[in-house]
Short mmCIF file of N, CA and C in Angstrom, two decimals:
data_model
loop_
_atom_site.label_atom_id
_atom_site.label_comp_id
_atom_site.label_asym_id
_atom_site.label_seq_id
_atom_site.Cartn_x
_atom_site.Cartn_y
_atom_site.Cartn_z
N MET B 15 -97.40 4.25 -1.55
CA MET B 15 -97.30 4.82 -0.16
C MET B 15 -95.94 4.88 0.22
N ALA B 16 -95.14 4.23 -0.03
CA ALA B 16 -93.56 4.51 0.17
C ALA B 16 -93.14 5.69 -0.31
N ALA B 17 -93.57 6.14 -1.66
CA ALA B 17 -93.11 7.31 -2.32
C ALA B 17 -93.68 8.55 -1.49
N VAL B 18 -94.89 8.26 -1.25
CA VAL B 18 -95.59 9.54 -0.29
C VAL B 18 -94.76 9.61 1.09
N ALA B 19 -94.54 8.65 1.80
CA ALA B 19 -93.62 8.73 3.05
C ALA B 19 -92.30 9.42 2.59
N ALA B 20 -91.69 8.81 1.53
CA ALA B 20 -90.19 9.14 1.39
C ALA B 20 -90.38 10.80 1.01
N SER B 21 -91.41 11.38 0.00
CA SER B 21 -91.57 12.70 -0.19
C SER B 21 -91.80 13.50 1.13
N LEU B 22 -92.64 13.08 2.07
CA LEU B 22 -92.96 13.64 3.36
C LEU B 22 -91.69 13.74 4.21
N LEU B 23 -90.75 12.70 4.25
CA LEU B 23 -89.61 12.86 5.00
C LEU B 23 -88.53 14.01 4.43
N LEU B 24 -88.47 13.81 2.99
CA LEU B 24 -87.50 14.71 2.25
C LEU B 24 -88.07 16.09 2.59
N LEU B 25 -89.68 16.54 2.76
CA LEU B 25 -89.95 17.84 2.82
C LEU B 25 -89.63 18.17 4.41
N GLN B 26 -89.68 17.24 5.24
CA GLN B 26 -89.29 17.38 6.69
C GLN B 26 -88.08 17.74 6.74
N CYS B 27 -87.10 17.19 6.06
CA CYS B 27 -85.44 17.48 6.01
C CYS B 27 -85.06 18.93 5.69
N VAL B 28 -85.86 19.08 4.50
CA VAL B 28 -85.76 20.36 3.69
C VAL B 28 -86.22 21.55 4.86
N ALA B 29 -87.39 21.30 5.51
CA ALA B 29 -87.92 22.31 6.17
C ALA B 29 -87.06 22.53 7.72
N SER B 30 -86.53 21.55 8.04
CA SER B 30 -85.63 21.75 9.32
C SER B 30 -84.27 22.12 8.88
N MET B 31 -83.65 21.92 7.74
CA MET B 31 -82.60 22.74 7.40
C MET B 31 -82.65 24.24 6.99
N VAL B 32 -83.70 24.50 6.61
CA VAL B 32 -84.41 25.88 6.44
C VAL B 32 -84.49 26.62 7.76
N ALA B 33 -85.05 25.93 8.40
CA ALA B 33 -85.10 26.45 9.92
C ALA B 33 -83.92 26.54 10.80
N GLY B 34 -82.94 25.73 10.50
CA GLY B 34 -81.71 25.80 11.06
C GLY B 34 -80.82 26.94 10.64
N VAL B 35 -81.06 27.28 9.40
CA VAL B 35 -80.25 28.31 8.70
C VAL B 35 -80.82 29.74 9.21
N ALA B 36 -82.12 29.70 9.31
CA ALA B 36 -82.70 30.93 9.88
C ALA B 36 -82.27 31.30 11.15
N SER B 37 -82.38 30.34 11.99
CA SER B 37 -82.23 30.41 13.48
C SER B 37 -80.74 30.71 13.81
N GLN B 38 -79.85 30.40 12.68
CA GLN B 38 -78.31 30.68 13.18
C GLN B 38 -78.04 32.16 13.04
N TYR B 39 -78.94 32.77 12.10
CA TYR B 39 -78.85 34.18 11.98
C TYR B 39 -80.10 35.00 12.22
N SER B 40 -80.88 34.53 13.38
CA SER B 40 -82.10 35.27 13.60
C SER B 40 -81.85 36.47 14.19
N SER B 41 -82.83 37.36 13.93
CA SER B 41 -82.72 38.75 14.73
C SER B 41 -82.50 38.72 16.40
N GLN B 42 -83.23 37.88 16.66
CA GLN B 42 -83.18 37.50 18.17
C GLN B 42 -81.91 37.34 18.53
N SER B 43 -81.03 36.31 18.02
CA SER B 43 -79.85 35.82 18.38
C SER B 43 -78.93 37.24 18.31
N PHE B 44 -78.92 37.87 17.18
CA PHE B 44 -77.95 39.09 17.24
C PHE B 44 -78.14 40.11 18.40
N VAL B 45 -79.61 40.25 18.45
CA VAL B 45 -79.98 41.50 19.48
C VAL B 45 -79.59 40.72 21.05
N ASP B 46 -79.83 39.55 21.21
CA ASP B 46 -79.69 38.95 22.66
C ASP B 46 -78.04 38.97 22.95
N LEU B 47 -77.36 38.58 22.09
CA LEU B 47 -76.19 38.41 22.45
C LEU B 47 -75.33 39.64 22.59
N GLN B 48 -75.75 40.78 21.65
CA GLN B 48 -75.16 41.93 21.88
C GLN B 48 -75.58 42.70 23.23
N ASN B 49 -76.99 42.40 23.45
CA ASN B 49 -77.36 42.98 24.58
C ASN B 49 -76.84 42.43 25.75
N ALA B 50 -76.38 41.19 25.73
CA ALA B 50 -75.54 40.66 26.98
C ALA B 50 -74.41 41.42 27.19
N ALA B 51 -73.45 41.77 26.32
CA ALA B 51 -72.41 42.64 26.32
C ALA B 51 -72.61 43.94 26.68
N ARG B 52 -73.74 44.45 26.34
CA ARG B 52 -74.13 45.72 26.87
C ARG B 52 -74.60 45.82 28.22
N ALA B 53 -75.28 44.83 28.59
CA ALA B 53 -75.65 44.69 30.28
C ALA B 53 -74.57 44.52 30.94
N ASP B 54 -73.26 43.82 30.45
CA ASP B 54 -72.18 43.68 31.25
C ASP B 54 -71.43 44.94 31.72
N VAL B 55 -71.57 46.12 30.89
CA VAL B 55 -71.23 47.39 31.12
C VAL B 55 -72.15 48.35 31.77
N GLY B 56 -73.34 47.78 31.78
CA GLY B 56 -74.53 49.00 32.35
C GLY B 56 -75.19 49.75 31.32
N VAL B 57 -75.19 49.27 30.08
CA VAL B 57 -75.62 49.98 28.88
C VAL B 57 -77.02 49.58 28.53
N ALA B 58 -77.89 50.48 28.24
CA ALA B 58 -79.24 50.04 27.83
C ALA B 58 -79.16 49.01 26.58
N PRO B 59 -80.19 48.28 26.34
CA PRO B 59 -80.12 47.28 25.42
C PRO B 59 -80.44 47.75 23.91
N LEU B 60 -80.32 47.24 22.81
CA LEU B 60 -80.58 47.50 21.46
C LEU B 60 -81.68 46.99 21.24
N ALA B 61 -82.38 47.71 20.32
CA ALA B 61 -83.89 46.90 19.64
C ALA B 61 -83.44 46.66 18.19
N TRP B 62 -84.11 45.71 17.52
CA TRP B 62 -83.93 45.25 16.35
C TRP B 62 -84.62 46.33 15.37
N ASP B 63 -83.87 46.71 14.14
CA ASP B 63 -84.60 47.78 13.25
C ASP B 63 -84.59 47.07 11.93
N ASP B 64 -85.65 47.05 11.47
CA ASP B 64 -85.76 46.53 9.86
C ASP B 64 -85.38 47.36 8.89
N THR B 65 -85.26 48.58 9.21
CA THR B 65 -84.58 49.61 8.12
C THR B 65 -83.02 49.18 8.02
N LEU B 66 -82.49 49.15 9.22
CA LEU B 66 -80.85 48.75 9.29
C LEU B 66 -80.65 47.22 8.84
N ALA B 67 -81.56 46.33 9.17
CA ALA B 67 -81.43 45.10 8.63
C ALA B 67 -81.55 44.94 6.99
N ALA B 68 -82.51 45.87 6.30
CA ALA B 68 -82.71 45.94 5.11
C ALA B 68 -81.27 46.46 4.42
N TYR B 69 -80.73 47.49 5.05
CA TYR B 69 -79.48 48.26 4.55
C TYR B 69 -78.46 47.05 4.54
N ALA B 70 -78.34 46.37 5.89
CA ALA B 70 -77.43 45.21 5.82
C ALA B 70 -77.37 44.36 4.84
N ARG B 71 -78.62 43.87 4.55
CA ARG B 71 -78.94 42.78 3.56
C ARG B 71 -78.48 43.32 1.99
N ARG B 72 -78.77 44.52 1.66
CA ARG B 72 -78.30 45.06 0.38
C ARG B 72 -76.91 44.96 0.32
N TYR B 73 -75.99 45.35 1.50
CA TYR B 73 -74.81 45.60 1.42
C TYR B 73 -74.13 44.37 1.30
N ALA B 74 -74.74 43.26 2.03
CA ALA B 74 -74.18 41.84 2.12
C ALA B 74 -74.32 41.35 0.60
N GLY B 75 -75.41 41.67 -0.11
CA GLY B 75 -75.73 41.05 -1.38
C GLY B 75 -74.65 41.72 -2.22
N GLU B 76 -74.26 43.12 -1.97
CA GLU B 76 -72.97 43.55 -2.78
C GLU B 76 -71.74 42.77 -2.80
N ARG B 77 -71.38 42.39 -1.44
CA ARG B 77 -70.38 41.64 -1.09
C ARG B 77 -70.34 40.13 -1.31
N LYS B 78 -71.58 39.62 -1.83
CA LYS B 78 -71.70 38.02 -2.08
C LYS B 78 -70.46 37.64 -3.16
N GLY B 79 -70.40 38.49 -3.99
CA GLY B 79 -69.33 37.93 -4.95
C GLY B 79 -67.91 37.87 -4.66
N ASP B 80 -67.54 38.78 -3.60
CA ASP B 80 -66.09 38.74 -3.32
C ASP B 80 -65.96 38.54 -1.72
N CYS B 81 -66.87 38.98 -0.96
CA CYS B 81 -66.87 38.83 0.42
C CYS B 81 -65.69 39.52 1.06
N ALA B 82 -65.20 40.48 0.46
CA ALA B 82 -64.16 41.36 0.87
C ALA B 82 -64.51 42.22 2.09
N LEU B 83 -63.71 42.16 3.09
CA LEU B 83 -64.00 43.12 4.45
C LEU B 83 -63.87 44.50 4.23
N VAL B 84 -64.84 44.90 3.48
CA VAL B 84 -64.91 46.22 3.02
C VAL B 84 -66.29 46.96 3.60
N HIS B 85 -66.14 48.06 4.43
CA HIS B 85 -67.09 48.82 4.97
C HIS B 85 -67.85 49.47 4.11
N SER B 86 -69.08 49.61 4.26
CA SER B 86 -70.18 50.28 3.12
C SER B 86 -69.92 51.69 3.07
N LYS B 87 -69.40 52.33 4.21
CA LYS B 87 -69.27 53.65 4.12
C LYS B 87 -70.56 54.44 4.05
N GLY B 88 -71.57 53.62 4.70
CA GLY B 88 -72.95 54.31 4.74
C GLY B 88 -73.15 55.12 5.91
N PRO B 89 -74.44 55.60 6.17
CA PRO B 89 -74.91 56.43 7.29
C PRO B 89 -74.88 55.81 8.70
N TYR B 90 -74.50 54.61 8.77
CA TYR B 90 -74.60 54.00 10.04
C TYR B 90 -73.27 53.44 10.78
N GLY B 91 -73.19 53.04 12.03
CA GLY B 91 -72.05 52.46 12.39
C GLY B 91 -72.10 50.93 11.92
N GLU B 92 -70.96 50.35 11.81
CA GLU B 92 -70.99 48.98 11.17
C GLU B 92 -69.91 48.04 11.63
N ASN B 93 -70.30 46.96 12.02
CA ASN B 93 -69.44 45.88 12.13
C ASN B 93 -69.30 44.82 11.25
N ILE B 94 -68.44 44.36 10.57
CA ILE B 94 -68.28 43.47 9.37
C ILE B 94 -67.45 42.10 10.05
N PHE B 95 -67.62 41.12 9.20
CA PHE B 95 -67.07 39.74 9.60
C PHE B 95 -67.03 38.92 8.31
N TRP B 96 -65.77 38.20 8.25
CA TRP B 96 -65.84 37.00 7.18
C TRP B 96 -65.46 35.86 7.72
N GLY B 97 -66.01 34.52 7.36
CA GLY B 97 -65.43 33.29 7.98
C GLY B 97 -65.38 32.40 6.69
N SER B 98 -64.32 31.47 6.93
CA SER B 98 -63.93 30.78 5.98
C SER B 98 -64.96 29.73 5.65
N ALA B 99 -65.06 29.20 4.46
CA ALA B 99 -65.87 28.11 4.03
C ALA B 99 -65.89 26.91 4.85
N GLY B 100 -66.66 26.09 4.92
CA GLY B 100 -66.71 24.81 5.73
C GLY B 100 -66.98 24.73 6.97
N SER B 101 -67.17 26.06 7.83
CA SER B 101 -67.52 26.27 8.87
C SER B 101 -69.08 26.80 8.98
N ASN B 102 -69.91 26.44 9.93
CA ASN B 102 -71.12 26.83 10.11
C ASN B 102 -71.33 27.89 11.03
N TRP B 103 -70.92 29.11 10.57
CA TRP B 103 -70.80 30.47 11.56
C TRP B 103 -72.29 30.68 11.75
N THR B 104 -72.42 31.10 13.10
CA THR B 104 -73.50 31.59 13.78
C THR B 104 -73.38 33.16 14.20
N ALA B 105 -74.67 33.80 14.58
CA ALA B 105 -74.55 34.74 15.12
C ALA B 105 -73.88 34.96 16.32
N GLY B 106 -73.77 33.74 17.19
CA GLY B 106 -73.15 33.87 18.29
C GLY B 106 -71.58 33.73 18.19
N ASP B 107 -71.07 33.03 16.98
CA ASP B 107 -69.72 33.02 16.63
C ASP B 107 -69.11 34.51 16.34
N VAL B 108 -70.06 35.18 15.60
CA VAL B 108 -69.62 36.38 15.01
C VAL B 108 -69.47 37.58 16.35
N VAL B 109 -70.64 37.53 16.88
CA VAL B 109 -70.75 38.52 18.36
C VAL B 109 -69.70 38.25 19.29
N ALA B 110 -69.49 36.97 19.46
CA ALA B 110 -68.29 36.57 20.50
C ALA B 110 -66.99 37.13 19.89
N LEU B 111 -66.81 36.83 18.76
CA LEU B 111 -65.60 37.47 18.10
C LEU B 111 -65.39 39.00 18.41
N TRP B 112 -66.48 39.53 17.96
CA TRP B 112 -66.51 41.22 18.33
C TRP B 112 -66.29 41.60 19.63
N VAL B 113 -67.00 40.80 20.59
CA VAL B 113 -67.12 41.10 21.94
C VAL B 113 -65.88 40.86 22.72
N GLN B 114 -65.09 39.78 22.24
CA GLN B 114 -63.84 39.19 22.74
C GLN B 114 -62.79 40.39 22.80
N GLU B 115 -63.01 41.53 21.94
CA GLU B 115 -61.93 42.61 21.95
C GLU B 115 -62.24 43.31 23.28
N LYS B 116 -63.08 43.15 23.99
CA LYS B 116 -63.06 43.81 25.52
C LYS B 116 -61.73 43.60 26.08
N GLN B 117 -61.16 42.70 26.14
CA GLN B 117 -59.89 42.11 26.69
C GLN B 117 -58.97 43.11 26.45
N TYR B 118 -58.87 43.89 25.37
CA TYR B 118 -58.01 44.87 24.86
C TYR B 118 -58.31 46.19 25.22
N TYR B 119 -59.53 46.58 25.47
CA TYR B 119 -59.94 47.86 25.69
C TYR B 119 -59.72 48.35 27.17
N ASN B 120 -59.16 49.59 27.32
CA ASN B 120 -58.95 50.15 28.64
C ASN B 120 -60.19 51.26 28.77
N CYS B 121 -60.90 50.86 29.79
CA CYS B 121 -61.93 51.64 30.21
C CYS B 121 -61.55 52.87 30.86
N THR B 122 -60.34 52.97 31.50
CA THR B 122 -59.88 54.05 32.31
C THR B 122 -59.62 55.35 31.22
N ASP B 123 -58.82 55.03 29.96
CA ASP B 123 -58.69 56.00 29.32
C ASP B 123 -59.05 55.91 27.85
N GLY B 124 -59.93 54.80 27.60
CA GLY B 124 -60.77 54.72 26.29
C GLY B 124 -59.78 54.30 25.25
N SER B 125 -58.63 53.81 25.66
CA SER B 125 -57.74 53.19 24.61
C SER B 125 -57.80 51.81 24.28
N CYS B 126 -57.11 51.44 23.32
CA CYS B 126 -56.93 50.06 22.80
C CYS B 126 -55.33 49.40 23.02
N ALA B 127 -55.34 48.31 23.67
CA ALA B 127 -53.67 47.70 23.63
C ALA B 127 -53.11 47.92 22.36
N ALA B 128 -51.76 48.41 22.37
CA ALA B 128 -51.26 48.31 21.28
C ALA B 128 -51.07 47.12 20.25
N GLY B 129 -51.50 47.24 19.07
CA GLY B 129 -51.70 45.98 18.19
C GLY B 129 -52.85 45.26 18.11
N ASN B 130 -53.88 45.78 18.68
CA ASN B 130 -55.14 45.09 18.80
C ASN B 130 -56.29 45.88 18.47
N VAL B 131 -57.49 45.18 18.13
CA VAL B 131 -58.60 46.25 17.63
C VAL B 131 -59.83 46.18 18.67
N CYS B 132 -60.28 47.13 19.11
CA CYS B 132 -61.41 47.27 20.02
C CYS B 132 -62.60 47.84 19.38
N SER B 133 -62.61 48.32 18.30
CA SER B 133 -63.58 49.34 17.58
C SER B 133 -64.87 48.55 17.27
N HIS B 134 -64.80 46.86 16.97
CA HIS B 134 -66.05 46.36 16.91
C HIS B 134 -66.62 46.06 18.21
N TYR B 135 -65.87 45.93 19.46
CA TYR B 135 -66.37 45.92 20.84
C TYR B 135 -67.04 47.29 21.06
N ALA B 136 -66.42 48.31 20.83
CA ALA B 136 -66.88 49.50 21.25
C ALA B 136 -68.06 49.89 20.64
N GLN B 137 -68.39 49.40 19.36
CA GLN B 137 -69.54 49.77 18.54
C GLN B 137 -70.58 48.81 19.32
N VAL B 138 -70.52 47.55 19.42
CA VAL B 138 -71.52 46.78 20.34
C VAL B 138 -71.91 47.44 21.66
N VAL B 139 -71.10 48.03 22.46
CA VAL B 139 -71.57 48.53 23.56
C VAL B 139 -71.50 50.15 23.53
N TRP B 140 -71.54 50.80 22.46
CA TRP B 140 -71.53 52.14 22.30
C TRP B 140 -73.06 52.64 23.17
N ALA B 141 -73.16 53.33 23.99
CA ALA B 141 -74.22 53.69 24.84
C ALA B 141 -75.37 54.58 24.06
N ASN B 142 -74.92 55.38 23.07
CA ASN B 142 -75.85 56.06 22.51
C ASN B 142 -76.53 55.41 21.53
N THR B 143 -76.10 54.13 20.82
CA THR B 143 -76.56 53.41 19.93
C THR B 143 -77.81 52.77 20.47
N THR B 144 -78.84 52.74 19.58
CA THR B 144 -80.20 52.14 20.33
C THR B 144 -80.81 51.18 19.36
N ARG B 145 -80.45 51.23 18.16
CA ARG B 145 -80.92 50.35 17.26
C ARG B 145 -79.93 49.50 16.44
N VAL B 146 -80.43 48.18 16.03
CA VAL B 146 -79.17 47.38 15.34
C VAL B 146 -80.12 46.66 14.31
N GLY B 147 -79.54 46.24 13.16
CA GLY B 147 -79.87 45.26 12.13
C GLY B 147 -78.67 44.57 11.72
N CYS B 148 -79.10 43.38 11.16
CA CYS B 148 -78.00 42.50 10.82
C CYS B 148 -78.27 41.63 9.62
N ALA B 149 -77.27 41.19 8.91
CA ALA B 149 -77.37 40.33 7.70
C ALA B 149 -76.32 39.17 7.40
N ALA B 150 -76.57 38.21 6.77
CA ALA B 150 -75.52 37.42 6.53
C ALA B 150 -75.67 36.77 4.99
N VAL B 151 -74.60 36.34 4.46
CA VAL B 151 -74.57 36.06 3.18
C VAL B 151 -73.55 34.78 2.85
N SER B 152 -73.74 33.83 2.23
CA SER B 152 -72.85 32.99 1.70
C SER B 152 -72.21 33.21 0.50
N CYS B 153 -70.97 33.38 0.54
CA CYS B 153 -70.04 34.01 -0.67
C CYS B 153 -70.15 33.21 -1.76
N ASP B 154 -69.99 33.80 -2.97
CA ASP B 154 -70.02 32.93 -4.27
C ASP B 154 -68.57 32.07 -4.26
N GLY B 155 -68.77 30.84 -5.04
CA GLY B 155 -67.57 30.13 -5.17
C GLY B 155 -67.14 29.35 -3.89
N ASN B 156 -68.19 29.18 -2.92
CA ASN B 156 -67.67 28.58 -1.79
C ASN B 156 -66.62 29.32 -0.85
N GLY B 157 -66.80 30.65 -0.90
CA GLY B 157 -66.11 31.70 -0.56
C GLY B 157 -66.07 32.04 1.08
N GLY B 158 -66.89 31.30 1.53
CA GLY B 158 -67.05 31.72 3.04
C GLY B 158 -68.52 32.27 3.41
N THR B 159 -68.44 32.79 4.50
CA THR B 159 -69.54 33.77 4.75
C THR B 159 -69.43 35.01 5.13
N PHE B 160 -70.13 36.33 4.74
CA PHE B 160 -70.14 37.59 5.14
C PHE B 160 -71.10 37.86 6.01
N ILE B 161 -70.92 38.40 7.16
CA ILE B 161 -71.96 38.77 8.14
C ILE B 161 -71.53 40.31 8.64
N LEU B 162 -72.84 40.93 8.74
CA LEU B 162 -72.68 42.42 9.24
C LEU B 162 -73.75 42.54 9.88
N CYS B 163 -73.47 43.71 10.84
CA CYS B 163 -74.55 44.48 11.79
C CYS B 163 -74.39 45.99 11.46
N GLU B 164 -75.30 46.63 11.30
CA GLU B 164 -75.83 48.05 11.09
C GLU B 164 -76.13 48.75 12.27
N TYR B 165 -75.58 49.94 12.97
CA TYR B 165 -75.94 50.36 14.11
C TYR B 165 -76.32 51.78 13.97
N ASP B 166 -77.48 52.29 14.78
CA ASP B 166 -77.79 53.69 14.78
C ASP B 166 -78.53 54.22 16.15
N PRO B 167 -77.83 55.41 16.50
CA PRO B 167 -76.82 56.18 15.76
C PRO B 167 -75.50 55.48 15.82
N LYS B 168 -74.59 55.95 15.04
CA LYS B 168 -73.52 55.09 15.10
C LYS B 168 -72.42 55.53 16.11
N GLY B 169 -71.48 54.57 16.37
CA GLY B 169 -70.46 54.80 17.56
C GLY B 169 -69.21 55.04 17.01
N ASN B 170 -68.03 54.80 17.57
CA ASN B 170 -66.81 55.06 17.32
C ASN B 170 -66.35 56.28 16.95
N LEU B 171 -67.10 57.38 17.65
CA LEU B 171 -66.88 58.93 17.26
C LEU B 171 -65.50 59.12 17.95
N GLN B 172 -64.65 59.91 17.25
CA GLN B 172 -63.30 60.04 17.69
C GLN B 172 -63.49 61.05 19.05
N GLY B 173 -62.67 60.66 19.95
CA GLY B 173 -62.90 61.28 21.20
C GLY B 173 -63.68 61.34 22.10
N VAL B 174 -64.73 60.41 21.65
CA VAL B 174 -65.80 59.86 22.51
C VAL B 174 -65.68 58.49 23.00
N ARG B 175 -66.03 58.39 24.41
CA ARG B 175 -65.96 57.03 24.90
C ARG B 175 -67.23 56.11 24.60
N PRO B 176 -67.15 54.93 24.72
CA PRO B 176 -68.17 54.08 24.26
C PRO B 176 -69.58 54.24 25.45
N TYR B 177 -68.95 54.25 26.49
CA TYR B 177 -70.07 54.34 27.61
C TYR B 177 -69.26 55.12 28.81
N ALA B 178 -70.19 55.68 29.65
CA ALA B 178 -69.73 56.37 30.80
C ALA B 178 -69.19 55.25 32.02
N GLY B 179 -68.37 55.61 32.81
CA GLY B 179 -67.97 54.77 33.98
C GLY B 179 -66.91 53.89 33.49
N CYS B 180 -66.49 53.16 34.62
CA CYS B 180 -65.41 52.06 34.17
C CYS B 180 -65.56 51.02 35.35
N GLY B 181 -65.25 49.96 34.89
CA GLY B 181 -65.15 48.93 35.97
C GLY B 181 -65.84 47.67 35.49
N GLN B 182 -66.13 46.82 36.35
CA GLN B 182 -67.04 45.56 36.00
C GLN B 182 -68.30 45.71 36.40
N PHE B 183 -69.13 45.62 35.70
CA PHE B 183 -70.77 45.62 35.84
C PHE B 183 -71.26 44.28 35.61
N ASN B 184 -72.18 44.15 36.55
CA ASN B 184 -72.88 42.81 36.38
C ASN B 184 -74.00 42.95 35.61
N ARG B 185 -74.81 41.84 35.19
CA ARG B 185 -75.90 41.95 34.20
C ARG B 185 -77.20 42.70 34.77
N SER B 186 -77.29 43.17 36.15
CA SER B 186 -78.21 43.80 36.67
C SER B 186 -77.87 45.31 36.36
N GLY B 187 -76.75 45.59 35.87
CA GLY B 187 -76.35 46.99 35.84
C GLY B 187 -75.84 47.61 36.91
N THR B 188 -75.49 46.95 37.89
CA THR B 188 -74.97 47.57 39.06
C THR B 188 -73.42 47.59 39.06
N TYR B 189 -72.89 48.55 39.74
CA TYR B 189 -71.32 48.70 39.67
C TYR B 189 -70.77 47.65 40.79
N ALA B 190 -69.83 47.06 40.26
CA ALA B 190 -69.06 46.15 41.27
C ALA B 190 -67.48 46.58 41.07
N ARG B 191 -66.89 46.67 42.18
CA ARG B 191 -65.15 46.82 41.99
C ARG B 191 -64.58 45.71 42.26
#
């Protein structure tokens, strides 16, 4: 009886661990977090796309051995992330890092403050992008975590701004000065 109870407890622990891993990278988490940033600037929400997610999973698998921050150079827009081992990186952590680049983005002229990166943020809020798919992989040899999102249509087109208008939008999409 004790052996059965111990087996059931072990099974519950494993199921909880698997559910926790799945939820930290759930498609809904990636979509909701990026859509919150899009709503802040009055941009229509993204929809999850299984084809883009499959592409992201394939490329994440290619990076598993080295987890180098190298773009796939595929047909989609792409944001990539690497996080060190020992941290429990989540979709929220990754999207927050990409979206925090907003502080360096100058909506008036579409520029980024010198010495900073705004391209991750710009891709998240790119108005013409409608679909997203993301994936995560634990790097070999306890080398951290590699996470990426694929976007279609791709953003960050030279000479094109991510979204029309400028200023602070609220979540309802109305303009506020």
